[in-house]
Amino acid sequence: MKDLQDLQQYYEQTLCDRVFRYSLANGTLIDVIFYREAFCHLLGIQHITKNRRFIGQNGYERIRSGKLTVNTLKSMNRAGFGKVKHRMEHFPLIGHLMEHGDLFRFYPERAGRTRIQATFLIHQEEQELYLHLFLAKESPKSSIYAPMSYIVLTERDDNPKLYIAGQEHKKVIELEILPMNPQTAIK
């Protein structure tokens, strides 16, 4: 497994500072923006540390400085680390997921007893992996969505299709990956 600094570098170079703009068949635009402050949460670090000092901007800076590593997380809570290990191992698949995944309108009540309160879900099945990136709307009048959770399930999980069963598939007409700047960013 790569260390957290490697994953952070991937995150910055591949996902941050750009807008992933999905144009749907019904005319809806969905702009997805990855924030640096969300990195630790997407990795699931909150499930290991149970401490706010290790998420958000603080966690991001701890990773950058080398104070927070995979070994540090394992030593904090080996069982908690085991629960999110798949997220970290397969984190570098998010870029591919963004470009090739299927988009679903997500209804939490259809996914059993989930606490995930997302509006959309990007899903892809990749070599016995079920990748899920949940998106939440920034504000009621905006087309901006931010990734709020990344979950990786495998064929061996009890219900690997839990999050897509009964969800509403959305046809994407076009995906544009735009640099983040005032001219191309959100309209």
mmCIF file of C-alpha atoms in Angstrom:
data_model
loop_
_atom_site.group_PDB
_atom_site.id
_atom_site.type_symbol
_atom_site.label_atom_id
_atom_site.label_comp_id
_atom_site.label_asym_id
_atom_site.label_seq_id
_atom_site.Cartn_x
_atom_site.Cartn_y
_atom_site.Cartn_z
ATOM 1 C CA MET A 1 0.000 0.000 0.000
ATOM 2 C CA LYS A 2 1.180 3.492 -0.818
ATOM 3 C CA ASP A 3 1.695 5.894 2.029
ATOM 4 C CA LEU A 4 -0.629 8.804 2.682
ATOM 5 C CA GLN A 5 1.721 11.370 1.127
ATOM 6 C CA ASP A 6 1.633 9.423 -2.156
ATOM 7 C CA LEU A 7 -2.175 9.355 -2.049
ATOM 8 C CA GLN A 8 -2.214 13.061 -1.230
ATOM 9 C CA GLN A 9 -0.002 13.807 -4.215
ATOM 10 C CA TYR A 10 -2.323 11.765 -6.456
ATOM 11 C CA TYR A 11 -5.332 13.638 -5.037
ATOM 12 C CA GLU A 12 -3.778 17.044 -5.723
ATOM 13 C CA GLN A 13 -2.508 16.202 -9.201
ATOM 14 C CA THR A 14 -5.517 14.252 -10.482
ATOM 15 C CA LEU A 15 -8.596 15.533 -8.689
ATOM 16 C CA CYS A 16 -8.079 18.957 -7.091
ATOM 17 C CA ASP A 17 -8.159 22.333 -8.856
ATOM 18 C CA ARG A 18 -10.558 21.187 -11.556
ATOM 19 C CA VAL A 19 -14.257 20.905 -12.134
ATOM 20 C CA PHE A 20 -15.702 17.604 -13.317
ATOM 21 C CA ARG A 21 -18.780 18.822 -15.186
ATOM 22 C CA TYR A 22 -21.402 16.215 -16.028
ATOM 23 C CA SER A 23 -24.100 17.177 -18.533
ATOM 24 C CA LEU A 24 -27.103 14.929 -18.086
ATOM 25 C CA ALA A 25 -29.654 13.934 -20.720
ATOM 26 C CA ASN A 26 -32.345 15.956 -18.907
ATOM 27 C CA GLY A 27 -30.266 19.161 -19.210
ATOM 28 C CA THR A 28 -28.992 19.167 -15.633
ATOM 29 C CA LEU A 29 -25.372 20.182 -15.005
ATOM 30 C CA ILE A 30 -23.503 18.624 -12.105
ATOM 31 C CA ASP A 31 -20.174 20.214 -11.203
ATOM 32 C CA VAL A 32 -18.010 18.069 -8.930
ATOM 33 C CA ILE A 33 -15.171 19.722 -7.026
ATOM 34 C CA PHE A 34 -12.648 17.925 -4.818
ATOM 35 C CA TYR A 35 -11.566 19.990 -1.816
ATOM 36 C CA ARG A 36 -8.275 19.420 -0.037
ATOM 37 C CA GLU A 37 -10.092 19.577 3.307
ATOM 38 C CA ALA A 38 -12.149 16.507 2.298
ATOM 39 C CA PHE A 39 -9.148 14.268 1.548
ATOM 40 C CA CYS A 40 -8.850 12.665 4.996
ATOM 41 C CA HIS A 41 -12.589 12.073 5.175
ATOM 42 C CA LEU A 42 -12.606 10.349 1.777
ATOM 43 C CA LEU A 43 -9.835 8.064 3.029
ATOM 44 C CA GLY A 44 -11.948 7.228 6.097
ATOM 45 C CA ILE A 45 -9.404 8.472 8.635
ATOM 46 C CA GLN A 46 -12.236 9.576 10.955
ATOM 47 C CA HIS A 47 -13.148 5.895 11.415
ATOM 48 C CA ILE A 48 -9.652 5.183 12.698
ATOM 49 C CA THR A 49 -8.763 8.162 14.868
ATOM 50 C CA LYS A 50 -12.136 9.382 16.200
ATOM 51 C CA ASN A 51 -10.308 12.709 16.591
ATOM 52 C CA ARG A 52 -11.014 15.889 14.625
ATOM 53 C CA ARG A 53 -7.320 16.840 14.687
ATOM 54 C CA PHE A 54 -6.734 14.214 11.996
ATOM 55 C CA ILE A 55 -9.356 15.328 9.477
ATOM 56 C CA GLY A 56 -10.013 18.484 7.482
ATOM 57 C CA GLN A 57 -7.203 20.948 6.909
ATOM 58 C CA ASN A 58 -5.368 19.799 10.082
ATOM 59 C CA GLY A 59 -5.232 16.218 8.868
ATOM 60 C CA TYR A 60 -4.217 17.334 5.396
ATOM 61 C CA GLU A 61 -1.271 19.289 6.800
ATOM 62 C CA ARG A 62 -0.278 16.419 9.121
ATOM 63 C CA ILE A 63 -0.053 14.139 6.094
ATOM 64 C CA ARG A 64 1.920 16.726 4.125
ATOM 65 C CA SER A 65 4.434 17.097 6.975
ATOM 66 C CA GLY A 66 4.784 13.324 7.430
ATOM 67 C CA LYS A 67 3.287 13.362 10.941
ATOM 68 C CA LEU A 68 0.342 11.218 9.852
ATOM 69 C CA THR A 69 1.212 8.019 7.978
ATOM 70 C CA VAL A 70 -0.289 4.594 7.317
ATOM 71 C CA ASN A 71 1.873 3.155 10.113
ATOM 72 C CA THR A 72 0.664 5.874 12.505
ATOM 73 C CA LEU A 73 -2.942 5.028 11.702
ATOM 74 C CA LYS A 74 -2.331 1.304 12.151
ATOM 75 C CA SER A 75 -0.758 1.916 15.540
ATOM 76 C CA MET A 76 -3.706 4.105 16.629
ATOM 77 C CA ASN A 77 -6.426 1.580 15.817
ATOM 78 C CA ARG A 78 -5.588 -1.584 13.895
ATOM 79 C CA ALA A 79 -9.225 -2.734 13.700
ATOM 80 C CA GLY A 80 -10.402 0.676 12.482
ATOM 81 C CA PHE A 81 -7.620 0.721 9.919
ATOM 82 C CA GLY A 82 -8.736 -2.693 8.664
ATOM 83 C CA LYS A 83 -12.218 -1.309 7.979
ATOM 84 C CA VAL A 84 -10.945 1.439 5.654
ATOM 85 C CA LYS A 85 -7.912 -0.320 4.200
ATOM 86 C CA HIS A 86 -9.724 -0.984 0.890
ATOM 87 C CA ARG A 87 -10.458 2.739 0.500
ATOM 88 C CA MET A 88 -6.796 3.582 0.806
ATOM 89 C CA GLU A 89 -5.566 0.737 -1.382
ATOM 90 C CA HIS A 90 -7.975 1.647 -4.159
ATOM 91 C CA PHE A 91 -8.018 5.421 -3.725
ATOM 92 C CA PRO A 92 -6.046 5.922 -6.973
ATOM 93 C CA LEU A 93 -9.032 4.505 -8.889
ATOM 94 C CA ILE A 94 -11.126 7.609 -8.215
ATOM 95 C CA GLY A 95 -9.837 9.419 -11.313
ATOM 96 C CA HIS A 96 -10.903 6.493 -13.516
ATOM 97 C CA LEU A 97 -14.210 6.300 -11.653
ATOM 98 C CA MET A 98 -14.862 9.992 -12.362
ATOM 99 C CA GLU A 99 -14.313 9.488 -16.083
ATOM 100 C CA HIS A 100 -15.910 6.068 -16.608
ATOM 101 C CA GLY A 101 -18.322 5.460 -13.742
ATOM 102 C CA ASP A 102 -22.112 5.461 -13.903
ATOM 103 C CA LEU A 103 -24.026 8.280 -12.252
ATOM 104 C CA PHE A 104 -27.036 7.549 -10.049
ATOM 105 C CA ARG A 105 -29.490 9.763 -8.193
ATOM 106 C CA PHE A 106 -29.007 8.420 -4.679
ATOM 107 C CA TYR A 107 -31.918 7.794 -2.320
ATOM 108 C CA PRO A 108 -30.510 6.831 1.111
ATOM 109 C CA GLU A 109 -33.705 5.099 2.215
ATOM 110 C CA ARG A 110 -33.280 2.610 -0.651
ATOM 111 C CA ALA A 111 -29.834 1.584 0.607
ATOM 112 C CA GLY A 112 -30.948 0.024 3.854
ATOM 113 C CA ARG A 113 -29.688 1.534 7.054
ATOM 114 C CA THR A 114 -27.092 3.910 5.655
ATOM 115 C CA ARG A 115 -26.221 7.221 7.268
ATOM 116 C CA ILE A 116 -24.901 8.580 3.975
ATOM 117 C CA GLN A 117 -26.954 11.619 2.999
ATOM 118 C CA ALA A 118 -25.779 12.094 -0.574
ATOM 119 C CA THR A 119 -27.658 13.373 -3.615
ATOM 120 C CA PHE A 120 -25.724 11.489 -6.277
ATOM 121 C CA LEU A 121 -23.483 8.454 -6.472
ATOM 122 C CA ILE A 122 -20.832 7.616 -9.031
ATOM 123 C CA HIS A 123 -20.385 3.861 -9.248
ATOM 124 C CA GLN A 124 -18.151 1.497 -11.149
ATOM 125 C CA GLU A 125 -17.443 -2.202 -11.031
ATOM 126 C CA GLU A 126 -13.748 -2.786 -11.619
ATOM 127 C CA GLN A 127 -12.150 -6.264 -11.357
ATOM 128 C CA GLU A 128 -14.378 -7.594 -8.546
ATOM 129 C CA LEU A 129 -14.386 -4.176 -6.859
ATOM 130 C CA TYR A 130 -17.477 -2.039 -6.411
ATOM 131 C CA LEU A 131 -16.404 1.592 -6.225
ATOM 132 C CA HIS A 132 -18.792 4.204 -4.834
ATOM 133 C CA LEU A 133 -18.236 7.952 -4.628
ATOM 134 C CA PHE A 134 -21.076 9.800 -2.924
ATOM 135 C CA LEU A 135 -21.743 13.445 -3.799
ATOM 136 C CA ALA A 136 -23.490 16.077 -1.701
ATOM 137 C CA LYS A 137 -24.834 19.380 -2.990
ATOM 138 C CA GLU A 138 -22.988 22.456 -1.757
ATOM 139 C CA SER A 139 -26.103 24.626 -1.442
ATOM 140 C CA PRO A 140 -29.735 24.479 -2.591
ATOM 141 C CA LYS A 141 -29.277 26.954 -5.470
ATOM 142 C CA SER A 142 -25.956 25.620 -6.716
ATOM 143 C CA SER A 143 -24.913 22.995 -9.251
ATOM 144 C CA ILE A 144 -21.750 22.281 -7.230
ATOM 145 C CA TYR A 145 -21.358 18.892 -5.601
ATOM 146 C CA ALA A 146 -18.535 17.719 -3.373
ATOM 147 C CA PRO A 147 -17.485 14.122 -2.776
ATOM 148 C CA MET A 148 -18.462 13.227 0.770
ATOM 149 C CA SER A 149 -17.712 9.532 1.019
ATOM 150 C CA TYR A 150 -15.773 6.897 -0.885
ATOM 151 C CA ILE A 151 -16.632 3.258 -0.270
ATOM 152 C CA VAL A 152 -15.026 0.210 -1.836
ATOM 153 C CA LEU A 153 -16.809 -3.128 -1.610
ATOM 154 C CA THR A 154 -15.667 -6.459 -3.015
ATOM 155 C CA GLU A 155 -17.369 -9.598 -4.309
ATOM 156 C CA ARG A 156 -16.795 -11.098 -0.858
ATOM 157 C CA ASP A 157 -18.896 -8.468 0.913
ATOM 158 C CA ASP A 158 -22.418 -9.543 1.887
ATOM 159 C CA ASN A 159 -24.139 -7.158 -0.502
ATOM 160 C CA PRO A 160 -21.692 -5.453 -2.883
ATOM 161 C CA LYS A 161 -24.568 -3.873 -4.851
ATOM 162 C CA LEU A 162 -26.206 -2.409 -1.747
ATOM 163 C CA TYR A 163 -25.686 1.214 -2.758
ATOM 164 C CA ILE A 164 -26.848 0.952 -6.369
ATOM 165 C CA ALA A 165 -29.797 -1.428 -6.003
ATOM 166 C CA GLY A 166 -32.993 0.537 -6.589
ATOM 167 C CA GLN A 167 -31.178 3.791 -7.336
ATOM 168 C CA GLU A 168 -32.033 5.954 -10.332
ATOM 169 C CA HIS A 169 -29.471 5.773 -13.151
ATOM 170 C CA LYS A 170 -28.764 9.095 -14.878
ATOM 171 C CA LYS A 171 -27.581 9.252 -18.468
ATOM 172 C CA VAL A 172 -24.474 11.391 -18.836
ATOM 173 C CA ILE A 173 -24.253 13.051 -22.249
ATOM 174 C CA GLU A 174 -20.862 14.659 -21.707
ATOM 175 C CA LEU A 175 -18.127 14.942 -19.114
ATOM 176 C CA GLU A 176 -15.834 17.939 -19.241
ATOM 177 C CA ILE A 177 -12.826 18.284 -16.978
ATOM 178 C CA LEU A 178 -12.224 21.994 -16.615
ATOM 179 C CA PRO A 179 -9.402 23.832 -14.855
ATOM 180 C CA MET A 180 -10.555 25.636 -11.750
ATOM 181 C CA ASN A 181 -10.557 29.320 -12.567
ATOM 182 C CA PRO A 182 -13.149 32.100 -12.554
ATOM 183 C CA GLN A 183 -13.930 31.775 -16.273
ATOM 184 C CA THR A 184 -14.647 28.031 -16.368
ATOM 185 C CA ALA A 185 -15.700 27.412 -12.827
ATOM 186 C CA ILE A 186 -19.259 27.315 -11.788
ATOM 187 C CA LYS A 187 -21.885 29.297 -13.613
#
